[in-house]
XYZ file of C-alpha atoms in Angstrom:
777
model
C -0.887 -2.030 -28.396
C -4.193 -1.759 -26.562
C -4.287 -1.246 -22.791
C -6.391 -3.282 -20.356
C -9.091 -0.650 -19.830
C -9.433 0.683 -23.371
C -13.072 1.624 -24.019
C -13.845 2.181 -20.312
C -15.118 5.621 -19.273
C -14.543 6.984 -15.756
C -16.170 9.956 -14.034
C -13.863 11.417 -11.393
C -15.762 13.474 -8.804
C -12.907 13.369 -6.294
C -11.081 16.263 -4.693
C -8.482 14.412 -2.608
C -5.236 12.537 -3.312
C -6.633 8.987 -3.050
C -9.327 9.525 -5.699
C -6.869 11.339 -7.964
C -4.273 8.567 -7.683
C -6.893 5.860 -8.220
C -8.193 7.471 -11.404
C -4.608 8.062 -12.572
C -4.013 4.291 -12.335
C -7.194 3.703 -14.364
C -6.163 6.298 -16.965
C -2.661 4.870 -17.277
C -4.216 1.485 -18.089
C -6.394 2.813 -20.884
C -9.554 4.254 -19.321
C -10.916 7.600 -20.455
C -11.085 9.656 -17.242
C -13.234 12.783 -17.075
C -12.826 15.048 -14.061
C -15.830 17.086 -12.989
C -14.427 20.433 -11.833
C -15.958 23.459 -10.149
C -16.912 26.091 -12.779
C -15.577 28.851 -10.523
C -12.149 27.243 -10.200
C -9.506 28.889 -12.341
C -6.383 27.402 -10.756
C -4.880 24.020 -11.493
C -4.169 21.776 -8.528
C -0.572 21.584 -7.311
C 1.543 19.173 -5.263
C 0.990 15.532 -6.124
C -1.928 16.470 -8.398
C 0.664 17.640 -10.943
C 1.262 13.912 -11.462
C -2.086 12.359 -10.512
C -4.212 14.597 -12.782
C -2.297 13.593 -15.903
C -4.088 12.197 -18.922
C -7.573 13.280 -17.809
C -10.200 15.454 -19.489
C -12.173 18.089 -17.576
C -15.845 19.053 -17.579
C -17.012 22.106 -15.636
C -20.068 21.175 -13.596
C -21.511 22.660 -10.420
C -22.097 19.544 -8.327
C -23.881 21.533 -5.605
C -26.409 22.714 -8.184
C -26.681 19.181 -9.575
C -27.324 17.791 -6.088
C -29.945 20.428 -5.315
C -31.870 19.611 -8.491
C -30.876 15.961 -8.792
C -34.097 14.726 -10.425
C -35.130 18.038 -11.952
C -35.825 18.441 -15.662
C -35.123 22.161 -15.446
C -31.668 22.075 -13.833
C -29.068 22.008 -16.626
C -26.392 20.872 -14.164
C -28.523 17.950 -13.004
C -29.409 16.919 -16.558
C -25.766 16.977 -17.642
C -24.745 14.987 -14.579
C -27.405 12.331 -15.205
C -26.326 12.027 -18.836
C -22.693 11.644 -17.827
C -23.601 8.914 -15.343
C -25.758 7.112 -17.911
C -22.822 6.680 -20.296
C -20.059 5.916 -17.782
C -18.596 2.584 -16.726
C -17.033 3.810 -13.482
C -17.697 6.673 -11.075
C -15.265 7.619 -8.307
C -16.130 10.048 -5.505
C -14.718 11.079 -2.149
C -17.684 13.003 -0.715
C -17.743 13.157 3.075
C -20.454 10.894 4.537
C -22.574 13.887 5.589
C -21.970 15.966 2.452
C -24.843 17.022 0.215
C -23.031 15.366 -2.670
C -23.884 11.942 -1.258
C -27.283 12.242 -2.964
C -25.461 12.216 -6.314
C -23.784 8.872 -5.608
C -26.562 7.041 -3.758
C -26.249 3.464 -5.112
C -29.937 2.767 -5.766
C -30.381 6.050 -7.654
C -27.214 5.475 -9.690
C -28.439 1.975 -10.572
C -31.697 3.454 -11.859
C -29.686 5.652 -14.250
C -27.122 3.034 -15.244
C -27.401 -0.545 -13.972
C -23.965 -1.392 -15.398
C -22.183 1.376 -13.473
C -19.404 0.501 -11.033
C -19.382 3.309 -8.468
C -16.658 3.690 -5.859
C -16.739 5.868 -2.758
C -13.528 6.708 -0.885
C -13.974 8.235 2.576
C -11.606 8.834 5.452
C -13.101 6.436 7.985
C -16.149 4.892 6.345
C -19.838 5.810 6.348
C -20.624 4.311 9.744
C -19.336 4.656 13.274
C -18.163 7.480 15.536
C -15.286 8.597 13.269
C -17.260 8.770 10.020
C -17.284 12.568 9.858
C -13.600 13.058 10.652
C -11.700 14.646 7.747
C -9.781 12.396 5.330
C -6.279 13.589 6.221
C -3.436 11.097 5.973
C -1.689 12.118 9.190
C -4.884 11.895 11.242
C -5.622 8.448 9.830
C -2.081 7.262 10.554
C -2.373 8.554 14.118
C -5.774 7.001 14.839
C -4.863 3.624 13.264
C -1.816 3.289 15.502
C 0.754 3.512 12.715
C 2.595 6.397 14.395
C 2.434 4.524 17.692
C 4.331 1.574 16.221
C 7.140 3.534 14.572
C 10.827 3.667 15.510
C 12.356 7.093 15.907
C 14.866 9.222 17.762
C 12.534 9.329 20.749
C 9.808 6.929 21.921
C 6.714 6.573 19.698
C 4.464 8.011 18.422
C 6.497 9.712 15.719
C 5.455 11.467 12.524
C 5.408 9.364 9.330
C 6.222 11.255 6.155
C 4.815 8.756 3.646
C 1.197 9.128 2.391
C 0.279 5.526 3.197
C -3.498 5.965 3.688
C -3.973 7.743 0.355
C -1.804 5.305 -1.601
C -3.383 2.310 0.116
C -6.875 3.752 -0.289
C -6.293 4.395 -3.997
C -5.143 0.807 -4.515
C -8.120 -0.572 -2.571
C -10.441 1.513 -4.743
C -8.832 0.196 -7.930
C -9.028 -3.397 -6.677
C -12.729 -3.016 -5.939
C -13.377 -1.321 -9.267
C -11.355 -3.735 -11.410
C -12.832 -6.832 -9.784
C -16.352 -5.416 -10.220
C -15.679 -4.730 -13.901
C -14.526 -8.329 -14.296
C -17.675 -9.657 -12.601
C -19.777 -7.388 -14.839
C -18.469 -9.293 -17.859
C -20.449 -12.289 -16.556
C -23.429 -10.736 -14.778
C -23.978 -7.600 -16.838
C -24.465 -5.733 -13.549
C -22.400 -3.051 -11.923
C -22.152 -2.632 -8.183
C -21.256 -0.036 -5.571
C -17.825 -0.204 -3.933
C -16.689 1.489 -0.730
C -13.224 1.832 0.732
C -11.437 4.202 3.084
C -8.155 5.830 3.959
C -8.463 3.802 7.158
C -8.286 0.607 5.083
C -5.368 2.114 3.185
C -3.454 2.568 6.434
C -4.305 -0.963 7.578
C -2.721 -2.349 4.403
C 0.624 -1.295 5.904
C -0.194 -2.137 9.525
C -1.889 -5.572 9.655
C -3.938 -6.005 12.810
C -4.126 -9.501 14.291
C -4.402 -11.111 17.735
C -4.504 -14.766 18.735
C -4.728 -16.542 22.069
C -1.431 -18.300 21.370
C 0.315 -15.809 19.094
C 3.136 -13.922 20.845
C 2.426 -10.219 21.181
C 4.046 -8.198 18.436
C 7.131 -6.292 19.588
C 7.651 -3.075 17.659
C 11.080 -2.002 16.459
C 12.443 0.925 18.453
C 15.875 1.536 16.906
C 15.573 4.108 14.092
C 18.328 2.540 11.980
C 16.711 -0.868 11.602
C 15.483 -3.992 13.321
C 18.815 -5.879 13.478
C 22.533 -4.992 13.169
C 22.918 -6.393 9.648
C 19.474 -5.083 8.662
C 20.105 -1.390 9.355
C 21.407 1.804 7.778
C 24.894 3.198 8.590
C 26.946 6.317 7.875
C 30.045 5.967 5.703
C 33.317 7.892 5.795
C 32.067 10.523 3.341
C 28.929 11.295 5.366
C 26.706 9.311 3.012
C 24.721 6.278 4.110
C 24.412 2.631 3.168
C 21.584 0.236 4.041
C 22.313 -3.431 4.744
C 19.624 -5.998 3.982
C 21.072 -9.282 5.219
C 17.867 -11.248 5.789
C 19.489 -14.572 6.658
C 22.715 -15.936 8.120
C 24.399 -16.682 4.768
C 24.308 -13.017 3.801
C 25.315 -11.982 7.321
C 28.354 -14.274 7.202
C 29.492 -12.827 3.866
C 29.107 -9.236 5.079
C 30.829 -9.983 8.376
C 33.721 -11.611 6.506
C 34.178 -8.494 4.380
C 34.285 -6.405 7.550
C 36.752 -8.716 9.273
C 34.361 -9.755 12.045
C 33.465 -13.240 10.847
C 34.753 -14.793 14.068
C 33.068 -12.191 16.271
C 29.542 -12.959 15.086
C 30.061 -16.648 15.841
C 30.128 -15.831 19.536
C 26.977 -17.271 21.060
C 25.875 -13.889 22.393
C 25.571 -12.523 18.827
C 23.424 -15.380 17.433
C 25.411 -15.641 14.179
C 25.025 -11.904 13.681
C 21.231 -11.833 13.903
C 21.481 -9.575 16.964
C 22.367 -9.704 20.622
C 21.161 -12.105 23.274
C 20.890 -9.074 25.553
C 20.228 -5.444 24.628
C 23.810 -4.683 25.574
C 25.083 -7.315 23.136
C 22.889 -5.886 20.386
C 24.210 -2.395 21.059
C 27.799 -3.664 21.003
C 27.340 -5.322 17.619
C 25.649 -2.245 16.159
C 28.452 -0.030 17.448
C 31.018 -2.378 15.916
C 29.349 -2.128 12.510
C 29.032 1.637 12.917
C 32.795 1.982 13.490
C 33.729 -0.301 10.613
C 31.397 1.190 8.004
C 32.598 4.678 8.943
C 36.086 3.744 7.670
C 35.165 3.684 3.950
C 33.111 5.792 1.586
C 29.700 4.835 0.305
C 31.171 4.132 -3.133
C 33.843 1.852 -1.679
C 31.352 -0.173 0.365
C 28.975 -0.338 -2.599
C 31.676 -1.853 -4.800
C 32.637 -4.423 -2.165
C 29.076 -5.418 -1.295
C 28.117 -5.650 -4.987
C 31.075 -7.927 -5.766
C 30.268 -10.220 -2.825
C 26.475 -10.354 -3.484
C 25.677 -8.755 -0.118
C 22.190 -7.188 -0.112
C 22.754 -3.432 0.227
C 21.704 -0.056 -1.150
C 22.925 3.519 -0.875
C 20.455 5.643 1.085
C 19.786 8.532 -1.285
C 17.436 11.438 -1.816
C 14.255 10.814 -3.810
C 15.330 13.107 -6.650
C 18.627 11.207 -6.970
C 16.617 8.059 -7.641
C 15.410 9.580 -10.904
C 18.886 8.941 -12.358
C 19.093 5.336 -11.171
C 19.842 2.927 -14.051
C 17.282 0.348 -12.898
C 14.605 3.012 -12.482
C 15.317 4.209 -16.021
C 15.322 0.626 -17.310
C 11.897 0.154 -15.732
C 10.710 3.233 -17.681
C 9.681 4.867 -14.433
C 10.669 8.380 -15.556
C 8.574 10.154 -18.191
C 8.682 13.785 -19.319
C 5.445 15.679 -19.940
C 4.860 19.239 -21.115
C 2.676 20.542 -18.299
C 0.448 23.499 -19.294
C 1.325 25.451 -16.161
C 4.875 24.357 -15.316
C 6.514 23.431 -18.582
C 8.517 20.218 -18.663
C 7.806 17.943 -15.693
C 9.722 14.713 -15.208
C 7.588 12.285 -13.208
C 6.852 8.628 -12.599
C 5.942 6.237 -15.376
C 3.481 3.331 -15.172
C 4.429 1.134 -12.193
C 2.482 -2.030 -13.113
C 4.075 -3.598 -16.192
C 1.858 -5.743 -18.433
C 3.292 -7.602 -21.403
C 0.197 -7.885 -23.598
C -1.859 -4.804 -22.733
C 0.749 -2.350 -21.465
C -0.215 0.841 -19.727
C 0.949 4.206 -20.960
C 0.856 7.798 -19.764
C -1.616 9.559 -22.063
C -0.341 13.062 -21.527
C -0.039 15.917 -19.037
C -2.786 17.592 -17.041
C -5.497 19.345 -18.978
C -5.664 23.131 -18.590
C -8.726 24.247 -16.667
C -9.395 26.735 -19.459
C -9.864 23.814 -21.851
C -12.618 22.255 -19.727
C -15.923 21.927 -21.569
C -19.279 22.860 -20.058
C -21.374 20.307 -21.874
C -21.173 16.669 -22.902
C -17.604 15.878 -24.053
C -17.067 14.926 -27.677
C -17.593 11.245 -28.510
C -19.046 10.549 -25.096
C -20.567 7.040 -24.852
C -24.271 6.520 -25.324
C -26.266 5.528 -22.218
C -25.392 2.017 -21.095
C -27.826 -0.700 -22.134
C -30.010 -2.215 -19.437
C -28.470 -4.988 -17.374
C -30.046 -8.425 -17.038
C -32.641 -8.810 -14.308
C -30.778 -9.450 -11.054
C -30.898 -12.951 -9.665
C -32.617 -13.583 -6.374
C -30.407 -12.603 -3.478
C -27.017 -10.888 -3.465
C -24.272 -11.435 -6.017
C -21.210 -13.450 -4.977
C -17.930 -11.651 -4.369
C -16.555 -10.355 -7.660
C -13.669 -12.827 -8.053
C -15.754 -15.894 -7.208
C -14.768 -18.677 -9.620
C -11.224 -17.355 -10.161
C -8.399 -19.649 -9.014
C -4.942 -18.291 -8.141
C -1.833 -20.381 -7.464
C 0.260 -18.363 -5.033
C 3.957 -19.267 -4.664
C 5.243 -16.566 -2.341
C 7.051 -15.807 0.897
C 7.126 -13.119 3.563
C 5.097 -9.955 2.737
C 4.642 -8.693 -0.836
C 3.367 -11.872 -2.485
C 1.200 -13.034 0.423
C -0.359 -9.552 0.622
C -1.372 -9.777 -3.030
C -2.856 -13.228 -2.421
C -4.827 -12.071 0.627
C -6.340 -9.171 -1.311
C -7.376 -11.464 -4.184
C -8.828 -13.993 -1.728
C -10.801 -11.271 0.047
C -12.363 -10.422 -3.321
C -13.558 -14.007 -3.705
C -10.707 -15.815 -5.491
C -9.777 -19.363 -4.522
C -6.138 -18.743 -3.570
C -4.037 -21.890 -3.193
C -0.802 -21.104 -1.385
C 2.050 -23.418 -2.348
C 4.637 -23.751 0.412
C 7.810 -25.850 0.744
C 7.898 -28.526 3.416
C 9.393 -25.964 5.817
C 6.625 -23.454 5.068
C 6.572 -19.802 4.028
C 9.691 -18.176 5.516
C 7.563 -16.124 7.905
C 5.848 -19.257 9.269
C 8.764 -20.779 11.244
C 10.046 -17.402 12.474
C 6.633 -16.720 14.001
C 5.806 -13.350 12.456
C 2.388 -12.198 13.656
C 1.575 -10.569 10.320
C 1.604 -14.066 8.760
C -1.836 -14.764 10.224
C -3.260 -11.607 8.672
C -1.820 -11.639 5.160
C -2.394 -15.387 4.676
C -6.021 -15.340 5.798
C -8.701 -16.661 3.399
C -6.311 -19.020 1.573
C -5.807 -22.744 1.211
C -2.331 -24.205 1.799
C -0.569 -27.064 0.050
C 2.954 -28.075 1.072
C 4.940 -29.814 -1.664
C 8.549 -30.877 -2.125
C 9.090 -29.371 -5.580
C 12.629 -30.728 -5.809
C 11.088 -34.138 -6.623
C 9.552 -35.090 -9.962
C 6.337 -36.087 -8.200
C 6.202 -32.699 -6.482
C 6.748 -30.816 -9.733
C 3.941 -32.830 -11.317
C 1.536 -31.833 -8.532
C 2.373 -28.158 -8.966
C 1.939 -28.407 -12.722
C -1.468 -30.041 -12.334
C -2.613 -27.305 -9.934
C -1.266 -24.608 -12.263
C -3.170 -26.212 -15.123
C -6.434 -25.472 -13.283
C -5.536 -21.892 -12.302
C -6.491 -18.590 -13.866
C -3.398 -16.866 -12.509
C -0.028 -17.498 -10.923
C 1.207 -15.074 -8.257
C 4.887 -15.465 -7.377
C 7.615 -13.459 -5.658
C 10.550 -15.784 -6.295
C 13.843 -15.096 -8.031
C 13.442 -14.818 -11.841
C 12.752 -18.127 -13.629
C 12.163 -20.181 -10.452
C 8.612 -21.043 -11.536
C 9.861 -22.087 -14.967
C 12.113 -24.625 -13.263
C 8.974 -26.074 -11.660
C 7.535 -26.563 -15.129
C 4.917 -23.811 -14.829
C 4.154 -22.037 -18.069
C 2.110 -21.912 -21.243
C 2.844 -25.551 -22.059
C 0.714 -26.763 -19.161
C -1.814 -23.895 -19.192
C -1.965 -21.609 -22.238
C -4.504 -19.360 -20.467
C -2.439 -18.792 -17.327
C -1.825 -15.179 -16.295
C 1.581 -14.948 -14.613
C 2.187 -12.203 -12.061
C 5.749 -11.903 -10.777
C 6.721 -9.591 -7.934
C 10.448 -8.920 -7.642
C 12.801 -6.526 -5.925
C 13.873 -4.426 -8.861
C 12.341 -5.861 -12.014
C 12.520 -9.023 -14.122
C 15.306 -7.553 -16.269
C 17.807 -4.732 -15.914
C 21.065 -4.046 -14.073
C 19.727 -4.969 -10.612
C 17.508 -7.872 -11.663
C 19.793 -10.538 -10.187
C 20.317 -8.715 -6.889
C 18.489 -9.829 -3.749
C 15.588 -7.387 -3.530
C 13.968 -6.508 -0.213
C 11.972 -3.599 1.166
C 14.735 -1.663 3.000
C 16.874 -1.513 -0.119
C 14.061 -0.031 -2.202
C 13.311 2.454 0.583
C 16.970 3.481 0.679
C 17.403 3.791 -3.084
C 14.315 5.942 -3.548
C 14.885 8.362 -0.688
C 12.186 7.070 1.648
C 14.599 6.544 4.550
C 16.158 9.980 4.156
C 12.702 11.573 4.058
C 11.564 9.731 7.185
C 14.681 10.815 9.068
C 14.261 14.421 7.992
C 16.910 17.022 7.181
C 18.500 17.047 10.643
C 18.711 13.297 11.327
C 20.240 10.178 9.836
C 17.950 8.062 7.646
C 15.271 5.997 9.392
C 14.473 2.450 8.350
C 11.123 1.292 9.812
C 11.440 -2.448 9.120
C 7.981 -3.466 10.301
C 6.240 -0.869 8.121
C 7.589 -2.478 4.901
C 5.821 0.101 2.712
C 7.252 -1.043 -0.616
C 6.380 -4.674 0.157
C 2.714 -3.999 0.876
C 2.406 -1.592 -2.068
C 4.001 -4.140 -4.394
C 1.584 -6.818 -3.186
C -1.452 -4.594 -3.764
C -0.264 -3.505 -7.212
C 0.431 -7.155 -8.088
C -3.141 -8.050 -7.159
C -4.440 -5.150 -9.257
C -2.315 -6.135 -12.247
C -3.567 -9.708 -11.964
C -7.217 -8.611 -12.095
C -6.570 -6.245 -15.006
C -4.864 -9.070 -16.910
C -7.781 -11.479 -16.301
C -10.182 -8.715 -17.393
C -8.188 -8.207 -20.594
C -8.111 -11.965 -21.217
C -11.882 -12.132 -20.768
C -12.496 -9.318 -23.259
C -9.765 -9.938 -25.825
C -8.299 -13.409 -25.273
C -4.839 -11.935 -24.609
C -2.794 -13.976 -22.115
C 0.112 -12.115 -20.552
C 2.491 -11.670 -17.676
C 2.340 -8.927 -15.071
C 5.440 -7.557 -13.375
C 5.643 -5.504 -10.224
C 8.620 -4.634 -8.075
C 9.628 -2.888 -4.881
C 11.500 -0.109 -6.675
C 8.439 0.959 -8.664
C 6.397 0.752 -5.457
C 8.775 3.161 -3.735
C 8.293 5.570 -6.631
C 4.500 5.428 -6.209
C 4.840 6.146 -2.485
C 7.029 9.171 -3.294
C 5.232 10.309 -6.451
C 4.665 13.985 -5.484
C 8.407 14.362 -4.886
C 9.680 11.982 -7.563
C 9.514 14.938 -9.950
C 11.698 17.545 -11.634
C 10.429 20.920 -12.795
C 11.331 24.578 -12.521
C 10.110 26.207 -9.328
C 9.545 22.935 -7.485
C 9.073 23.724 -3.769
C 11.159 22.148 -1.032
C 9.538 19.114 0.523
C 8.284 19.791 4.072
C 9.755 17.250 6.491
C 9.610 16.669 10.226
C 11.756 18.274 12.898
C 14.655 16.405 14.486
C 12.350 14.976 17.197
C 9.836 13.872 14.552
C 6.735 15.592 15.934
C 5.531 16.849 12.574
C 5.825 19.584 9.958
C 5.083 22.773 11.924
C 3.143 23.948 15.018
C -0.146 23.646 13.140
C 0.556 20.179 11.739
C 2.066 17.898 14.332
C 1.834 15.627 17.338
C 1.300 17.142 20.775
C 2.021 15.322 24.001
C -0.763 15.575 26.586
C -0.738 14.531 30.221
C -2.490 11.245 29.394
C -1.737 10.596 25.737
C -1.030 12.156 22.355
C -3.035 14.101 19.803
C -2.285 14.817 16.149
C -3.486 18.205 14.902
C -3.760 19.426 11.293
C -4.892 23.043 10.984
C -5.032 23.580 7.228
C -5.885 27.245 6.680
C -5.818 30.599 8.443
C -9.199 30.046 10.074
C -8.293 26.657 11.535
C -4.897 27.948 12.651
C -6.476 30.882 14.478
C -8.913 28.463 16.110
C -6.019 26.212 17.190
C -4.238 29.167 18.764
C -7.438 30.070 20.578
C -7.708 26.544 21.977
C -4.087 26.770 23.124
C -4.568 30.286 24.479
C -1.565 31.528 22.478
C -1.365 34.673 20.357
C -0.028 34.601 16.836
C 3.711 35.314 16.675
C 4.656 38.821 15.599
C 6.940 37.338 12.948
C 7.760 33.811 11.871
C 11.408 32.874 12.254
C 13.085 31.880 9.001
C 15.892 30.054 10.805
C 15.655 26.405 11.780
C 12.680 24.101 11.674
C 9.207 25.620 12.319
C 8.777 23.261 15.295
C 11.835 24.720 17.005
C 10.742 28.364 17.220
C 9.686 30.171 20.429
C 6.070 30.096 19.206
C 6.268 26.327 18.695
C 7.633 25.861 22.211
C 4.772 27.968 23.604
C 2.282 25.761 21.794
C 3.890 22.606 23.197
C 3.747 23.988 26.741
C 0.066 24.927 26.292
C -0.942 21.283 25.761
C 1.374 19.448 28.135
C -1.011 19.459 31.104
C -4.252 19.052 29.185
C -6.169 15.775 29.065
C -6.884 13.903 25.861
C -10.654 14.018 26.300
C -10.707 17.753 26.978
C -8.333 18.504 24.118
C -10.319 16.503 21.561
C -13.568 18.104 22.723
C -12.049 21.589 22.461
C -10.657 20.881 18.996
C -13.991 19.561 17.749
C -15.853 22.577 19.127
C -13.344 24.906 17.454
C -13.486 23.065 14.116
C -9.812 22.029 14.203
C -9.067 18.581 12.727
C -7.465 16.454 15.452
C -7.429 12.821 16.537
C -5.766 10.706 19.179
C -2.461 9.093 18.244
C -3.187 5.586 19.461
C -0.877 2.742 20.334
C 0.147 0.449 17.499
C -0.951 -2.646 19.416
C -3.617 -4.529 17.485
C -6.173 -4.608 20.299
C -6.662 -0.840 20.038
C -8.122 -1.309 16.576
C -9.788 -4.691 17.083
C -11.612 -3.452 20.216
C -12.528 -0.110 18.676
C -16.315 0.461 18.326
C -15.610 2.290 15.081
C -13.890 -0.725 13.526
C -16.746 -2.937 14.637
C -19.356 -0.510 13.286
C -17.705 -0.857 9.873
C -17.615 -4.690 10.091
C -13.830 -4.625 9.905
C -13.107 -7.141 12.680
C -13.315 -10.878 12.067
C -13.181 -13.571 14.759
C -12.219 -17.136 13.902
C -11.057 -20.301 15.637
C -7.581 -21.449 14.628
C -6.212 -24.935 15.435
C -3.005 -23.610 17.033
C -3.517 -19.854 17.526
C -6.839 -20.290 19.349
C -9.304 -17.445 18.956
C -7.945 -15.369 16.100
C -9.103 -11.790 15.562
C -7.959 -9.750 12.596
C -8.801 -6.779 10.394
C -10.973 -7.593 7.404
C -13.271 -6.122 4.754
C -11.004 -3.351 3.514
C -13.362 -3.113 0.522
C -17.167 -3.268 0.763
C -19.615 -4.099 -2.020
C -23.337 -3.439 -2.285
C -25.752 -6.315 -2.910
C -22.917 -8.789 -2.480
C -22.678 -11.915 -0.361
C -19.971 -11.810 2.310
C -18.756 -15.261 3.364
C -17.332 -15.647 6.859
C -13.865 -16.222 5.432
C -11.388 -19.050 5.753
C -9.084 -19.002 8.760
C -5.336 -18.790 8.113
C -4.316 -22.320 7.107
C -1.937 -24.728 8.758
C 0.975 -25.860 6.615
C -0.390 -28.160 3.927
C -3.823 -28.195 5.551
C -5.571 -28.533 2.187
C -3.246 -31.031 0.529
C -5.815 -33.791 0.261
C -8.665 -31.596 -0.961
C -6.568 -29.924 -3.666
C -4.948 -33.191 -4.755
C -8.394 -34.728 -5.221
C -9.525 -31.693 -7.228
C -6.648 -32.150 -9.714
C -7.212 -35.883 -10.165
C -5.252 -37.784 -7.516
C -6.830 -40.888 -6.002
C -6.863 -41.757 -2.313
C -4.140 -44.335 -2.982
C -2.015 -41.729 -4.777
C -2.402 -39.326 -1.871
C -1.338 -41.960 0.688
C 1.759 -42.718 -1.396
C 2.697 -39.038 -1.705
C 2.459 -38.661 2.066
C 4.485 -41.825 2.670
C 7.200 -40.694 0.258
C 7.506 -37.261 1.885
C 6.427 -35.429 -1.254
C 3.684 -33.596 0.650
C 3.478 -32.504 4.270
C 0.302 -31.891 6.263
C 0.454 -30.078 9.602
C -2.271 -31.225 11.966
C -2.025 -28.633 14.754
């Protein structure tokens, strides 16, 4: 079976994780990816690159020489580079904004060589603003974007985050920009330049939004979870189990099993949701702690499974490789790596029924890299049509998506598609998306740029409305239980060209497919909670981070675009499946591996400052700084800034952050100011940035965010002035509409009903009969 990107050629100029992961996604979905590697490099990349470099060819090319002689007819490197560009469909780079290599990816010059080329640049913080030259290091991005400042831990925030959120998010943003531009090229014949950042990747997981009348977001502080029945607990055998009781029905069942059904009915426990006072909350948590400690993990698992209580064992990442649902999802593949032998690693996380992805093979040996044009390389692309006057529209302009989702994963996918230009119609019940009535601040961010219709789909008239809207859509995006949309009558019978994208907890089929699937359970199953806690602590469940939810939403959006692209080229209509479990695997991909000689994963100390004295948070007298000294030179420079000599010998006992040398380093910074420390680090060439608060205003008021046009201001009927993060992906020569403010419930009922053929009289009757509901503010 063909894959979605068969026949597409990609040049990968990247050196960092985000570019490697992005081009791995493209390769897995059929593209031919050619890495340009340094001719002097003899060593294959390690760590996550063992996975991300799979299935790619290599060409040895000195990019410095190519840049120096970019337009020269005598430079062999420059001539080869120009020929490679001329035949490619996609180019991905991660050159620093001030690097000499920027001349090789300048959009106007690339267009002169290949007007059909889609080029994508991934930087740390963008090409504008005061942070543009800061290094693209995940931990620095997480610190500066306030992610560490909003995390729960075993001491007050900021705390180290172990997951590579900026790189994963940045890779997905790059793929979204690339795939949508390829789709638009099918109509216009023109490529375009795409930009995204690790900063945008971090913001995917930390939505920034403020409104005059939106309550200020309160960050979770308890490391076990955000509520007693939504936390992780230790069992009698020392293992852990995560509860995921998201509403009172599940809480009541779990409490009944534990023999505390009457207790949670006391008014002070709010039906088990938590405590009216902090003391009540603590009492309920301590009660659950005592009870769960009376049985083993296996015993609780059997009881919770039988009673349909949402739960998961909190395991190590490697243990997840034996999970029956993971294996059913084909998320473990074995490749014969040229340097390491057999390597078990992740499969293809986005499942497509008609144009399935596949892992092409292991990494290519550097020794096999060619020094000239690869065999069967495409001829130079034919000239594109003359551009129309003015900029192109956003790449998904003209695409309609019916979104039937709740909470985080589905709405995130819809927001990303809407930001790319799609007309996203959000179908909500009469009570609204579940996060609407509970007042979650993120709702205003991840439902921006959409239209809302509110329909009672339990009525025949309501089902008919939904079917008529679906009949006009290019794609359906849903995160409901399996077969819920079929019961609404949505399917090929009413729209044979409809792409269906379904986002679930564990997968559409398989042993867990009927279980309630939510982010904490995927985190627990795939070792993310154990990794965040570290070797000396219990697992940590950061509820508000919801990493598998946001990843699932972004991968669902990507799968949707790939499916529409395949339909445009081949006529194939298919379904796309994404799930939280696969998303957790992507977030853990460097460590979701098995091979001989695999190193131990570096994790944080028990106080969650970081990995070692050269890679950690430091408390200052007026704030926090995150420092990442990567090599001997930067480490010596960091010691010089601290005024500390290198230790005579490194202790092999305990965590590196708990040695005498580490304590000396901590003491050296305690009385220093943030401004002086950052200035000293910059002068010494040591990568370091402030660890800012997680509160949204720190980003929305930041001159750097504004310099990159990443802050939007809108007037909302109930929230007042609404400010939120926007433009995670930038396009050259592309119109940028102001955007559509987050809708009220059913705000667009009348407009959408008219578009699908209802008369004014019909609409009045539907309102009178309670089939539709329109909130007026």
